[in-house]
Coordinates of C-alpha atoms in Angstrom, one line a residue:
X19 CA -93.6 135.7 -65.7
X20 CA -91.5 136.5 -68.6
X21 CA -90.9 132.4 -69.1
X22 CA -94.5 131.8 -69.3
X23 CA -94.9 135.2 -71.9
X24 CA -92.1 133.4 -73.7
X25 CA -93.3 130.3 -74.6
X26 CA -97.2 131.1 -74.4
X27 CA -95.9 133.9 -77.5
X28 CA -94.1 130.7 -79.4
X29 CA -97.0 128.6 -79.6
X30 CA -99.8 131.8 -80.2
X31 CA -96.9 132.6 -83.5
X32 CA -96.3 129.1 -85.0
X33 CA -100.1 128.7 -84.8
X34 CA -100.4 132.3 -86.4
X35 CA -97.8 131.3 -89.2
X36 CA -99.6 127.9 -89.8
X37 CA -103.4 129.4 -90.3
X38 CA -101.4 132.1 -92.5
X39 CA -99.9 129.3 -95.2
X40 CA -102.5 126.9 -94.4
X41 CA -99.9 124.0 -96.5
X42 CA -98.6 121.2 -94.4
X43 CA -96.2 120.9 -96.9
X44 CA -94.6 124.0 -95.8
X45 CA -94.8 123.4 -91.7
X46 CA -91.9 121.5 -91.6
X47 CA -90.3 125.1 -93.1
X48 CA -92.3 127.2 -90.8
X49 CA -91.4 125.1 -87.4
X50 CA -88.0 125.4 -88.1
X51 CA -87.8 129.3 -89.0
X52 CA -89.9 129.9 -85.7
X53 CA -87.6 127.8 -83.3
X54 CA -84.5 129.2 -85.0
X55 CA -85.6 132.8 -84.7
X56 CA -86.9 132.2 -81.4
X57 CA -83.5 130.5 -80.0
X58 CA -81.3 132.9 -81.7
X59 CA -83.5 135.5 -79.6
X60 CA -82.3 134.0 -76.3
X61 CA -78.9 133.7 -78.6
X62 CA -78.5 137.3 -78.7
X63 CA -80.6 138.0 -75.0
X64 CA -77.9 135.8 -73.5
X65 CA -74.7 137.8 -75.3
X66 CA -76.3 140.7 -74.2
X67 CA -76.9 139.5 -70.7
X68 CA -73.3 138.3 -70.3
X69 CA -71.5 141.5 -71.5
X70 CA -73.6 143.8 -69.2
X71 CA -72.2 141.7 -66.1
X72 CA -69.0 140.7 -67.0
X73 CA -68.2 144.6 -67.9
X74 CA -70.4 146.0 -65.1
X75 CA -72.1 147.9 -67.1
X76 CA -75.4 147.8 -65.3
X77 CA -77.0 146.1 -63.0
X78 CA -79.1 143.3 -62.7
X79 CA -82.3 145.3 -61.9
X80 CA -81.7 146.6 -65.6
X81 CA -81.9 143.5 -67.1
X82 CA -85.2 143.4 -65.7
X83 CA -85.8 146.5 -67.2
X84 CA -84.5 145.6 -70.9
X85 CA -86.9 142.4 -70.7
X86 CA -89.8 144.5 -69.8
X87 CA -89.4 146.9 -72.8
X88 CA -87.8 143.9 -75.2
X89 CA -92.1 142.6 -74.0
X90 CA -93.8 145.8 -74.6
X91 CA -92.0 146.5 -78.1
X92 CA -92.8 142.9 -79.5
X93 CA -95.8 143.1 -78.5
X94 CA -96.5 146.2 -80.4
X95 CA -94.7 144.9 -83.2
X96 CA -96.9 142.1 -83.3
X97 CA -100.1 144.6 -83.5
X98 CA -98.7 145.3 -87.5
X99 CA -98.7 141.6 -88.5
X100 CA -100.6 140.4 -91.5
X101 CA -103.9 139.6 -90.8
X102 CA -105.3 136.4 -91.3
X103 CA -107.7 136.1 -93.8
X104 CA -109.1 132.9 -92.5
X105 CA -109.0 130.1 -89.7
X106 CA -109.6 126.5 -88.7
X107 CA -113.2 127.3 -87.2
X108 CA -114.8 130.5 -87.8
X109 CA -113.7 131.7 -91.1
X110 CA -113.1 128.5 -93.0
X111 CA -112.6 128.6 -96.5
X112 CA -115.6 128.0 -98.3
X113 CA -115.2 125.2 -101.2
X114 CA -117.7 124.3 -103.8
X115 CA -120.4 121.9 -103.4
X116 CA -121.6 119.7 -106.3
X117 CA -124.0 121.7 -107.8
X118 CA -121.3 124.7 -108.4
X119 CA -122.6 127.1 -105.2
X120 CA -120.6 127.3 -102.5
X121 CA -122.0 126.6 -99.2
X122 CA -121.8 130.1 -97.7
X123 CA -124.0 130.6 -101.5
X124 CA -126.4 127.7 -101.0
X125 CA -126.5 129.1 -97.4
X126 CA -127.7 132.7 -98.7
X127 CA -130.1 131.6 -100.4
X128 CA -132.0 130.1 -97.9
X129 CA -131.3 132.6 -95.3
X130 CA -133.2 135.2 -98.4
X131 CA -136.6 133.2 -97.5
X132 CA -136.6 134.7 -94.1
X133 CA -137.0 137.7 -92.2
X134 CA -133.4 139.6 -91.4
X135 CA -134.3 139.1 -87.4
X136 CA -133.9 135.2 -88.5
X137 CA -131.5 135.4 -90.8
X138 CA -129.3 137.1 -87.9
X139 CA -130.4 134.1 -85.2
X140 CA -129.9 131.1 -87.9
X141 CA -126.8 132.6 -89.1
X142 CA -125.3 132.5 -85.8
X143 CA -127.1 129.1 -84.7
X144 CA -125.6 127.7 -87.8
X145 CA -122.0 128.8 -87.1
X146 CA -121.9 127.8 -83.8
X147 CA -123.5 124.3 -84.4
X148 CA -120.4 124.0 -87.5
X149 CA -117.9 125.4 -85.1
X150 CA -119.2 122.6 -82.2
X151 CA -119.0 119.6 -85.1
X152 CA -115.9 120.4 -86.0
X153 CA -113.7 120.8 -83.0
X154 CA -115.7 117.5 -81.7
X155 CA -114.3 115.9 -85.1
X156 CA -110.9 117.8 -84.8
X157 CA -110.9 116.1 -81.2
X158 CA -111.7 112.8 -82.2
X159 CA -109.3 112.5 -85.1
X160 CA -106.3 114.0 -82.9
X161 CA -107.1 111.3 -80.2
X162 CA -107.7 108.5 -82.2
X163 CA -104.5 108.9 -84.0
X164 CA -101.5 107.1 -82.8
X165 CA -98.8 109.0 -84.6
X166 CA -100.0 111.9 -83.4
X167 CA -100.4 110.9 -79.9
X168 CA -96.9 109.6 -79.8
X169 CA -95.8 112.2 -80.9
X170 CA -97.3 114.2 -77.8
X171 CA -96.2 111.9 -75.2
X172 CA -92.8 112.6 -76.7
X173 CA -93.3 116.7 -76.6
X174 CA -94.7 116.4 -72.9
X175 CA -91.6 113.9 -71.6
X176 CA -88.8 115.9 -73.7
X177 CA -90.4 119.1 -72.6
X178 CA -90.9 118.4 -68.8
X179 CA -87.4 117.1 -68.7
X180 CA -85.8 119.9 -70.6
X181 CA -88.0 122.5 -68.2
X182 CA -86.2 120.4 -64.9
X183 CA -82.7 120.2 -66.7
X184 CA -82.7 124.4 -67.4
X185 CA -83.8 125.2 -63.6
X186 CA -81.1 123.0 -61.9
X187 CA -78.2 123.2 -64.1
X188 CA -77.7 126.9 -63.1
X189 CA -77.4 125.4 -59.2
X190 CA -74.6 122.7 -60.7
X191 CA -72.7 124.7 -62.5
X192 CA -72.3 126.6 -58.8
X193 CA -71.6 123.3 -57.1
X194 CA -69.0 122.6 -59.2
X195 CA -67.5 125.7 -59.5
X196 CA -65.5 125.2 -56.2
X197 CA -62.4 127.3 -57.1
X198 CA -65.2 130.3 -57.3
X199 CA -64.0 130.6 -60.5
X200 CA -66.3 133.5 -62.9
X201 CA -69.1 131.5 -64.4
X202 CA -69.7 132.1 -68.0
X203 CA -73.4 130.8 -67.4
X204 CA -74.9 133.6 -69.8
X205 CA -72.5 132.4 -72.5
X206 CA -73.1 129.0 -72.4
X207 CA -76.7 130.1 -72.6
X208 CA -75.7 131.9 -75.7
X209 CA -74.0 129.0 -77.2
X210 CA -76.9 126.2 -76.4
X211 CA -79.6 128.3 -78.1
X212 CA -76.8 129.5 -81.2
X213 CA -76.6 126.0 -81.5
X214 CA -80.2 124.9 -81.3
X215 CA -81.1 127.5 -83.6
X216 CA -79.0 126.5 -86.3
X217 CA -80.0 122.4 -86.2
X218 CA -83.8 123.7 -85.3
X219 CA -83.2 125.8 -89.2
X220 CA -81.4 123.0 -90.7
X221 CA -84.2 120.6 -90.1
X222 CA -86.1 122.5 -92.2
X223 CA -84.4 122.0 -94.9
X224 CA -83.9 118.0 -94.7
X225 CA -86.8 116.5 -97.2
X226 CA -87.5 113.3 -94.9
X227 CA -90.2 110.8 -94.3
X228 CA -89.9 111.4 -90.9
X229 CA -93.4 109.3 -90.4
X230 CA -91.7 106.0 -91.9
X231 CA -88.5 105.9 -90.0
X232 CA -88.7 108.5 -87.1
X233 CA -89.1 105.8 -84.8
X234 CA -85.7 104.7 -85.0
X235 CA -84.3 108.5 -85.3
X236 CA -86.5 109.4 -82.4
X237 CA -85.2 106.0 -80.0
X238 CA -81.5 106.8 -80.9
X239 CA -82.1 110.6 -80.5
X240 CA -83.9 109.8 -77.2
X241 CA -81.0 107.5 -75.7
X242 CA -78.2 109.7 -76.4
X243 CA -80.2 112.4 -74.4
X244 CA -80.2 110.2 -71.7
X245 CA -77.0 109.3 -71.4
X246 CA -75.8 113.0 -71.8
X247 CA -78.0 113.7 -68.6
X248 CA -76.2 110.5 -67.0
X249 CA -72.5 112.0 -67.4
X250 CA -73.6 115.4 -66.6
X251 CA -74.7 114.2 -63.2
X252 CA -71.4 112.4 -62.7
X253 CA -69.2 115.2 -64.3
X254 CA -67.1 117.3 -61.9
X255 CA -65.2 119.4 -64.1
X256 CA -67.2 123.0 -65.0
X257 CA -66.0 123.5 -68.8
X258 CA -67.2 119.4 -69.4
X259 CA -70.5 120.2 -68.4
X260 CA -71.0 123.2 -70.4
X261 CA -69.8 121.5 -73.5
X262 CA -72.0 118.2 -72.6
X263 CA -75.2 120.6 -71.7
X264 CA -74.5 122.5 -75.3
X265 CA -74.4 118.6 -77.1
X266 CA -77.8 118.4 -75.3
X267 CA -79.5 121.7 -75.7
X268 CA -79.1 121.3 -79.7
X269 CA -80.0 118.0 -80.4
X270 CA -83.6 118.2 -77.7
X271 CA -84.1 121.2 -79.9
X272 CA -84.1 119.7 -83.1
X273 CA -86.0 116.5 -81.9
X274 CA -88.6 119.0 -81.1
X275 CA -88.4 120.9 -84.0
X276 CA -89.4 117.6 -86.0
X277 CA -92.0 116.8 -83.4
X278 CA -93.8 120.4 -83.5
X279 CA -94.1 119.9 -87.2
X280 CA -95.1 116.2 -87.5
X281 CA -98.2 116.8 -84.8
X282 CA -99.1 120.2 -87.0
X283 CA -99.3 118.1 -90.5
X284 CA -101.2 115.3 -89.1
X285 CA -103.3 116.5 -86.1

């Protein structure tokens, strides 16, 4: 459950932060800060995690616990965000026609002919008619553009595979562990998102035409995750793996990084 609040938070905040800057030019910028705050999260969730049981602090139920208030508090928090003046469908910004009136002012002066009961109904008739016409023209641009869909063949793959690769590597790391050894699973955790976070904020700062030659980036990116997951199979030694699942945690993440970015610009 807390998963799902997890990532289902990510995408509902990036969206927020794009409809808040509403400049493409800047959602290379904003993708990165998100992922990097949002990894360095789990950075510091993971720490935290691992020095309550290796100390014996607490106990597990409490980590339960902490998560369920960690929830609650952000979601407060996120009560006190900025609102957003304006979005993609039902408060569009209103730009001037040719004659010099806007269209919410052209609009107006119409609506001034009728009664106010009509002026309510055609108001609303209006909007929902421009709200229909655009999302059937945002859909027909998103899926009639190749980069873009790409791109999202890419995201599902990566993501499906990463989603597989975090739920079983716990069960390796135990089947490999055959001197019963104390797993330092929640610092490895630590590590792999410390890690992600930092290339997820670099990327963000790399000025690249990722559109012209992020084919070959992506193909090279893309076959060196493979063949990490190919020697972790094979690997039987428990500090390898960690160090190979690390290599693989931070360079998915910044893959994605770039492809969260590149589908926002030019969806």
């Amino acid at each position: 459950m807390f998963f799902g609040f997890f990532y289902s938070s990510e995408v509902a905040f990036t969206t927020y932060l794009y409809a808040k800057v509403d400049d493409i030019r800047y959602y290379q910028k904003i993708t990165s800060l998100v992922k990097a705050s949002m990894l360095f999260g789990r950075f510091l969730s993971g720490l935290i995690a691992q020095t309550i049981v290796s100390t014996h602090l607490l106990n597990y139920i409490h980590l339960v616990y902490i998560s369920i208030i960690s929830t609650s508090f952000v979601t407060v928090w996120a009560l006190f965000l900025p609102k957003v003046q304006h979005s993609l469908y039902f408060h569009r910004n209103k730009k001037p026609s040719e004659n010099g009136k806007s269209d919410y002012q052209i609009n107006e002066t119409n609506i001034n002919d009728n009664t106010p009961n009509d002026v309510s109904k055609t108001s609303k008739v209006d909007k929902l008619r421009e709200v229909k016409q655009i999302i059937i023209n945002d859909f027909h641009s998103a899926y009639s553009n190749t980069y873009v869909l790409k791109k999202c063949f890419w995201w599902i793959v990566a993501v499906t595979g990463h989603l597989i690769v975090g739920t079983y590597i716990q069960v390796l790391w135990e089947d490999v562990n055959s001197n019963k050894d104390d797993l330092m699973n929640g610092a490895v955790e630590s590590m792999h998102t410390l890690c992600g976070a930092t290339g997820a904020y670099a990327v963000g700062h790399i000025n690249y035409d990722w559109k012209k030659f992020g084919d070959i980036i992506f193909t090279i990116g893309s076959f060196v995750l493979a063949i990490l997951l190919f020697v972790i199979y094979y690997c039987d030694t428990l500090w390898v793996l960690y160090v190979l699942y690390i290599a693989y945690g931070t360079l998915y993440q910044i893959l994605l990084t770039i492809t969260t970015s590149e589908v926002a610009k030019y969806i």
